[in-house]
Coordinates of C-alpha atoms and ligand atoms in Angstrom, one line a residue:
X11 CA 143.8 114.4 172.0
X12 CA 142.6 118.8 172.9
X13 CA 140.7 119.6 169.9
X14 CA 142.9 122.9 168.8
X15 CA 145.9 120.2 168.8
X16 CA 144.1 117.6 166.6
X17 CA 143.4 120.6 164.0
X18 CA 146.4 121.5 163.9
X19 CA 148.2 118.4 163.5
X20 CA 145.8 118.2 159.9
X21 CA 147.9 121.8 159.2
X22 CA 145.4 124.0 160.1
X23 CA 146.4 127.6 160.4
X24 CA 143.4 129.4 162.5
X25 CA 144.2 126.6 164.5
X26 CA 147.5 127.4 164.9
X27 CA 146.0 131.4 165.8
X28 CA 144.3 130.5 168.6
X29 CA 146.4 128.6 170.5
X30 CA 149.1 131.3 170.8
X31 CA 145.9 133.5 171.7
X32 CA 144.9 131.2 174.2
X33 CA 148.5 131.3 175.5
X34 CA 149.2 134.6 175.5
X35 CA 145.7 134.9 178.0
X36 CA 146.9 132.8 180.0
X37 CA 143.8 130.4 180.3
X38 CA 143.4 127.6 182.5
X39 CA 143.7 125.1 179.1
X40 CA 147.1 125.9 178.2
X41 CA 149.5 123.7 179.8
X42 CA 146.8 120.0 178.8
X43 CA 147.0 122.1 175.0
X44 CA 150.9 122.6 175.3
X45 CA 151.6 119.4 176.5
X46 CA 149.4 118.0 173.2
X47 CA 151.3 120.2 171.0
X48 CA 154.1 119.1 172.9
X49 CA 154.0 115.6 172.3
X50 CA 153.3 115.8 168.0
X51 CA 155.7 119.1 167.3
X52 CA 158.0 117.8 164.3
X53 CA 162.0 118.8 164.6
X54 CA 162.2 122.6 163.7
X55 CA 165.7 124.6 163.8
X56 CA 165.0 127.2 166.5
X57 CA 165.9 130.8 165.4
X58 CA 166.5 133.7 168.7
X59 CA 167.6 137.1 166.0
X60 CA 168.9 140.1 168.9
X61 CA 170.6 143.4 168.8
X62 CA 169.8 147.2 169.4
X63 CA 167.0 148.4 167.1
X64 CA 168.4 149.3 164.3
X65 CA 171.0 147.4 163.7
X66 CA 169.4 145.5 160.8
X67 CA 167.2 141.8 162.4
X68 CA 164.0 143.4 160.1
X69 CA 166.0 143.5 156.5
X70 CA 168.0 140.3 157.2
X71 CA 165.0 138.0 158.6
X72 CA 163.6 139.2 154.7
X73 CA 166.1 138.2 153.2
X74 CA 166.8 134.8 154.9
X75 CA 162.5 134.1 154.9
X76 CA 163.0 134.2 150.3
X77 CA 165.8 132.4 150.6
X78 CA 164.8 129.5 153.2
X79 CA 161.1 129.5 150.7
X80 CA 163.8 129.8 147.6
X81 CA 165.1 126.4 149.2
X82 CA 161.8 125.0 149.6
X83 CA 161.6 125.0 153.7
X84 CA 158.5 126.8 155.9
X85 CA 158.9 129.9 158.2
X86 CA 157.2 130.7 161.4
X87 CA 158.3 134.5 161.8
X88 CA 157.8 135.6 165.6
X89 CA 157.7 138.8 166.0
X90 CA 158.8 140.2 170.0
X91 CA 160.6 143.7 168.8
X92 CA 158.0 146.2 168.7
X93 CA 159.4 148.4 166.4
X94 CA 159.1 145.3 163.9
X95 CA 157.5 145.8 160.3
X96 CA 155.8 142.3 161.1
X97 CA 154.1 143.9 164.3
X98 CA 154.2 147.0 161.9
X99 CA 155.9 149.2 163.9
X100 CA 158.3 150.3 161.9
X101 CA 158.2 152.1 158.1
X102 CA 156.3 152.1 155.6
X103 CA 158.8 151.1 152.9
X104 CA 159.5 148.0 155.0
X105 CA 155.7 147.2 155.7
X106 CA 155.6 147.3 152.1
X107 CA 158.4 144.9 151.2
X108 CA 157.0 142.1 153.9
X109 CA 153.7 142.1 152.0
X110 CA 155.6 139.7 149.7
X111 CA 155.1 137.6 152.4
X112 CA 151.6 138.0 154.1
X113 CA 149.4 135.9 150.7
X114 CA 152.7 133.1 150.5
X115 CA 151.3 130.1 152.8
X116 CA 154.9 128.8 153.4
X117 CA 155.2 131.6 155.9
X118 CA 153.4 132.9 159.2
X119 CA 153.7 135.9 161.1
X120 CA 152.3 136.6 164.3
X121 CA 154.1 139.1 166.6
X122 CA 153.8 138.6 170.4
X123 CA 151.1 141.1 172.5
X124 CA 153.5 142.3 174.7
X125 CA 150.5 142.6 177.7
X126 CA 148.3 140.0 179.1
X127 CA 150.4 136.5 180.2
X128 CA 151.2 136.8 184.0
X129 CA 154.5 135.1 182.7
X130 CA 155.4 137.6 180.5
X131 CA 156.3 137.5 177.8
X132 CA 159.5 135.6 177.8
X133 CA 156.8 132.6 178.4
X134 CA 154.0 133.4 175.8
X135 CA 156.7 133.4 173.1
X136 CA 158.5 129.9 174.1
X137 CA 154.5 128.5 174.0
X138 CA 154.8 129.9 170.9
X139 CA 157.2 128.5 169.3
X140 CA 155.8 125.7 170.6
X141 CA 152.7 125.4 168.4
X142 CA 154.5 126.3 165.1
X143 CA 156.4 123.5 165.1
X144 CA 153.7 121.1 166.4
X145 CA 151.8 122.8 162.9
X146 CA 155.5 121.5 161.6
X147 CA 156.8 124.8 160.0
X148 CA 160.8 123.8 159.7
X149 CA 162.5 127.1 160.9
X150 CA 161.1 128.9 163.6
X151 CA 162.4 132.6 163.9
X152 CA 162.5 134.7 166.1
X153 CA 163.5 138.2 166.8
X154 CA 163.7 140.0 169.9
X155 CA 164.9 143.6 170.5
X156 CA 167.4 145.0 172.8
X157 CA 170.4 142.6 175.0
X158 CA 167.9 142.6 178.8
X159 CA 166.8 140.4 180.6
X160 CA 163.7 139.0 179.1
X161 CA 165.6 138.6 176.0
X162 CA 168.0 136.7 178.3
X163 CA 165.1 134.6 178.7
X164 CA 163.9 134.3 175.5
X165 CA 167.2 132.9 174.4
X166 CA 166.8 129.8 176.8
X167 CA 164.3 128.5 174.5
X168 CA 165.8 129.3 170.9
X169 CA 168.5 126.3 169.1
X170 CA 170.5 129.1 168.5
X171 CA 171.2 132.6 169.7
X172 CA 172.3 135.1 167.2
X173 CA 173.6 138.4 168.0
X174 CA 173.3 141.0 165.2
X175 CA 175.7 144.9 165.9
X176 CA 177.1 147.2 163.6
X177 CA 180.3 148.4 163.3
X178 CA 180.8 152.2 164.8
X179 CA 177.4 151.0 167.2
X180 CA 179.7 150.9 170.2
X181 CA 177.4 147.8 170.6
X182 CA 180.0 145.0 171.8
X183 CA 180.3 146.4 175.4
X184 CA 176.9 146.2 176.3
X185 CA 176.0 142.7 175.0
X186 CA 179.6 142.0 177.1
X187 CA 178.0 143.7 179.6
X188 CA 175.0 141.8 179.6
X189 CA 176.2 138.3 179.3
X190 CA 174.8 137.8 176.5
X191 CA 178.9 136.4 174.7
X192 CA 178.6 133.3 177.4
X193 CA 175.4 132.7 175.2
X194 CA 175.1 133.8 172.2
X195 CA 176.0 131.2 169.3
X196 CA 176.9 133.8 166.4
X197 CA 177.2 137.3 165.4
X198 CA 176.1 138.7 162.1
X199 CA 178.1 141.7 161.7
X200 CA 175.4 143.5 159.7
X201 CA 175.5 146.9 157.7
X202 CA 179.0 145.2 156.9
X203 CA 179.0 147.8 153.7
X204 CA 180.0 150.6 156.5
X205 CA 183.1 151.6 157.5
X206 CA 184.6 149.8 160.8
X207 CA 183.4 146.0 160.2
X208 CA 187.3 144.9 160.6
X209 CA 188.3 146.9 164.2
X210 CA 184.2 145.4 165.3
X211 CA 185.5 142.0 164.1
X212 CA 188.5 142.2 166.2
X213 CA 187.2 143.3 169.7
X214 CA 184.1 140.8 169.2
X215 CA 186.9 138.5 168.6
X216 CA 188.4 139.3 171.5
X217 CA 185.8 139.6 174.1
X218 CA 185.3 136.0 172.4
X219 CA 188.3 135.4 174.6
X220 CA 187.6 137.2 177.4
X221 CA 184.7 135.4 178.1
X222 CA 186.4 132.1 178.3
X223 CA 186.2 128.9 175.8
X224 CA 183.3 127.2 175.0
X225 CA 182.9 123.8 173.2
X226 CA 181.0 126.1 170.4
X227 CA 183.4 129.0 168.6
X228 CA 180.3 131.3 167.5
X229 CA 181.3 132.3 164.2
X230 CA 180.9 136.2 162.7
X231 CA 179.0 136.5 159.4
X232 CA 178.6 139.4 157.5
X233 CA 176.1 140.3 155.7
X234 CA 174.9 144.1 154.4
X235 CA 170.9 142.8 154.6
X236 CA 170.5 146.5 152.0
X237 CA 172.1 144.7 149.1
X238 CA 171.3 140.9 149.3
X239 CA 174.3 139.7 150.9
X240 CA 176.1 137.2 153.1
X241 CA 172.6 135.4 153.9
X242 CA 173.7 132.3 151.9
X243 CA 176.6 131.8 154.1
X244 CA 174.5 133.0 157.4
X245 CA 172.1 130.5 156.4
X246 CA 175.5 128.3 156.2
X247 CA 176.9 129.0 159.0
X248 CA 172.6 128.2 161.2
X249 CA 172.8 124.7 159.9
X250 CA 176.6 123.7 160.6
X251 CA 174.7 124.8 164.9
X252 CA 172.1 123.0 163.5
X253 CA 174.1 120.2 163.4
X254 CA 176.7 120.0 166.5
X255 CA 173.8 121.2 168.8
X256 CA 172.4 117.2 167.3
X257 CA 175.7 115.6 167.0
X258 CA 177.8 116.1 170.4
X259 CA 177.2 116.2 173.1
X260 CA 178.0 120.4 174.8
X261 CA 173.8 120.2 172.4
X262 CA 173.3 117.4 174.1
X263 CA 173.5 119.1 177.0
X264 CA 172.7 122.3 175.7
X265 CA 169.4 120.2 175.4
X266 CA 169.4 119.1 179.3
X267 CA 169.6 123.4 181.0
X268 CA 167.1 123.9 179.0
X269 CA 164.6 121.6 179.7
X270 CA 165.5 122.1 183.7
X271 CA 165.6 126.0 182.3
X272 CA 161.4 125.4 181.4
X273 CA 160.4 123.0 183.8
X274 CA 160.8 125.0 186.7
X275 CA 160.1 128.1 185.1
X276 CA 156.5 126.8 184.6
X277 CA 156.4 125.9 187.7
X278 CA 156.7 129.5 189.0
X279 CA 154.7 130.4 186.9
X280 CA 151.8 128.2 187.4
X281 CA 152.5 128.6 191.5
X282 CA 152.8 132.1 191.2
X283 CA 149.2 133.1 189.3
X284 CA 147.2 130.6 192.3
X285 CA 149.7 132.9 194.7
X286 CA 148.7 135.8 192.9
X287 CA 144.8 135.2 192.4
X288 CA 144.3 133.6 195.7
X289 CA 145.8 137.4 197.1
X290 CA 143.3 139.3 194.4
X291 CA 139.9 138.3 195.8
X292 CA 140.6 138.2 199.8
X293 CA 139.5 142.0 200.1
X294 CA 141.3 141.3 203.6
X295 CA 144.3 140.8 202.1
X296 CA 144.0 144.0 199.5
X297 CA 143.5 145.8 202.2
X298 CA 147.2 144.9 203.8
X299 CA 148.7 145.3 200.8
X300 CA 146.9 150.1 200.9
X301 CA 149.2 150.6 203.9
X302 CA 152.2 151.6 202.5
X303 CA 154.0 151.2 206.0
X304 CA 153.7 147.4 206.2
X305 CA 156.0 145.3 206.9
X306 CA 156.6 143.4 203.5
X307 CA 158.7 140.4 205.2
X308 CA 155.8 139.5 207.0
X309 CA 152.8 139.7 205.0
X310 CA 154.8 137.6 202.2
X311 CA 155.7 134.6 205.2
X312 CA 152.2 135.1 206.6
X313 CA 150.2 135.0 203.7
X314 CA 152.9 132.1 202.0
X315 CA 152.2 130.0 205.5
X316 CA 148.5 129.9 204.6
X317 CA 148.5 128.7 201.0
X318 CA 151.2 126.0 201.8
X319 CA 148.7 124.7 204.4
X320 CA 145.8 125.0 201.7
X321 CA 144.6 127.5 203.6
X322 CA 144.5 130.6 200.1
Ligands
GDP18 N1 174.0 150.8 154.8 C1 173.3 149.3 155.5 N2 171.7 149.4 156.1 C2 171.4 148.3 156.1 C3 171.3 147.4 156.6 N3 170.3 146.5 157.1 C4 169.1 147.4 157.3 N4 169.9 149.2 157.1 C5 169.2 149.2 157.4 O1 168.7 149.9 159.0 C6 167.3 150.3 158.9 C7 167.3 149.3 160.4 O2 166.6 148.0 159.9 P1 165.6 147.2 160.1 O3 165.7 145.8 159.6 O4 164.3 147.8 160.7 O5 166.8 147.3 161.9 P2 165.9 146.0 163.7 O6 164.6 147.7 163.8 O7 167.2 145.4 164.2 O8 165.2 145.2 162.7 C8 166.7 150.6 158.1 O9 166.4 151.9 157.6 C9 167.6 149.2 157.0 O10 167.2 149.5 155.9 C10 172.9 146.7 155.8 O11 172.9 145.9 155.2 N5 173.2 147.8 155.3
MG19 MG1 163.3 145.4 163.9

């Protein structure tokens, strides 16, 4: 077993942080390490929280952290949101509030670097989730911002995808267009202290109907994170979904699809790195790339053929 994996199995926090850095830097040992860690993973609940900037994701995560800790559960937070106070990008007030959690050994907070990792941010995030799981956290919260492709990709590795919406924001249509409706397991109407909650709920229900029936009917939870309202029922719904995943054929199907997606994703990443590095090192090829008028089809075809033959 990899040294770091051994240390992580023995609850060494520094080893965990090292492992995450190693993964972010695409270290050649990455796959071996992750495979060792996979064999000691526990059964954490992976929860994704996404939504527009300012919807209240970080405030919710903060409240949820306090709630989960009061229940004796340990939590890892992975912030992929560059504006998150967890990654140090937010208002001072938010950051100060987070300080309560930083000294708690039952909490681990990590923000993902947005550079590095050839495989992209979503790949590094998935691997980080796995590392935290191997360490033994009960719950792993992933905060991401927006509804782009990288968020969609990250959602393919969590168990429960929750989407935060706010009244009168016009977010629903965007979410529908981005294809989030189909993969959301839970909707959170945060800032439920503001007017327009009823209207938003109706809109959501209509869009859900258009998206078609699934085995799971995503619940809509109302929260006011500034007043700590709705957090308990939010946790209740998150738990119900986790239970659903473990007890039904749909859950089994989801895990199967995720596995397939992940295997392909890993292979694509490894292949691409292999190809990319050989081209990087080849000055002849680099020269061809300097010619703005070169035929891209011809180059791609020729270099792929060369690579397949093992000529690099
Ligand atoms: N009125 C109201 N404001 C909230 C609520 N939750 C968060 N906010 C405020 O919305 C702003 C953005 O919150 P934040 O958690 O940083 O959002 P994020 O960008 O989605 O992580 C902050 O000023 C919060 O105080 C809520 O339930 N009601
Ligand atoms: Mg945030």
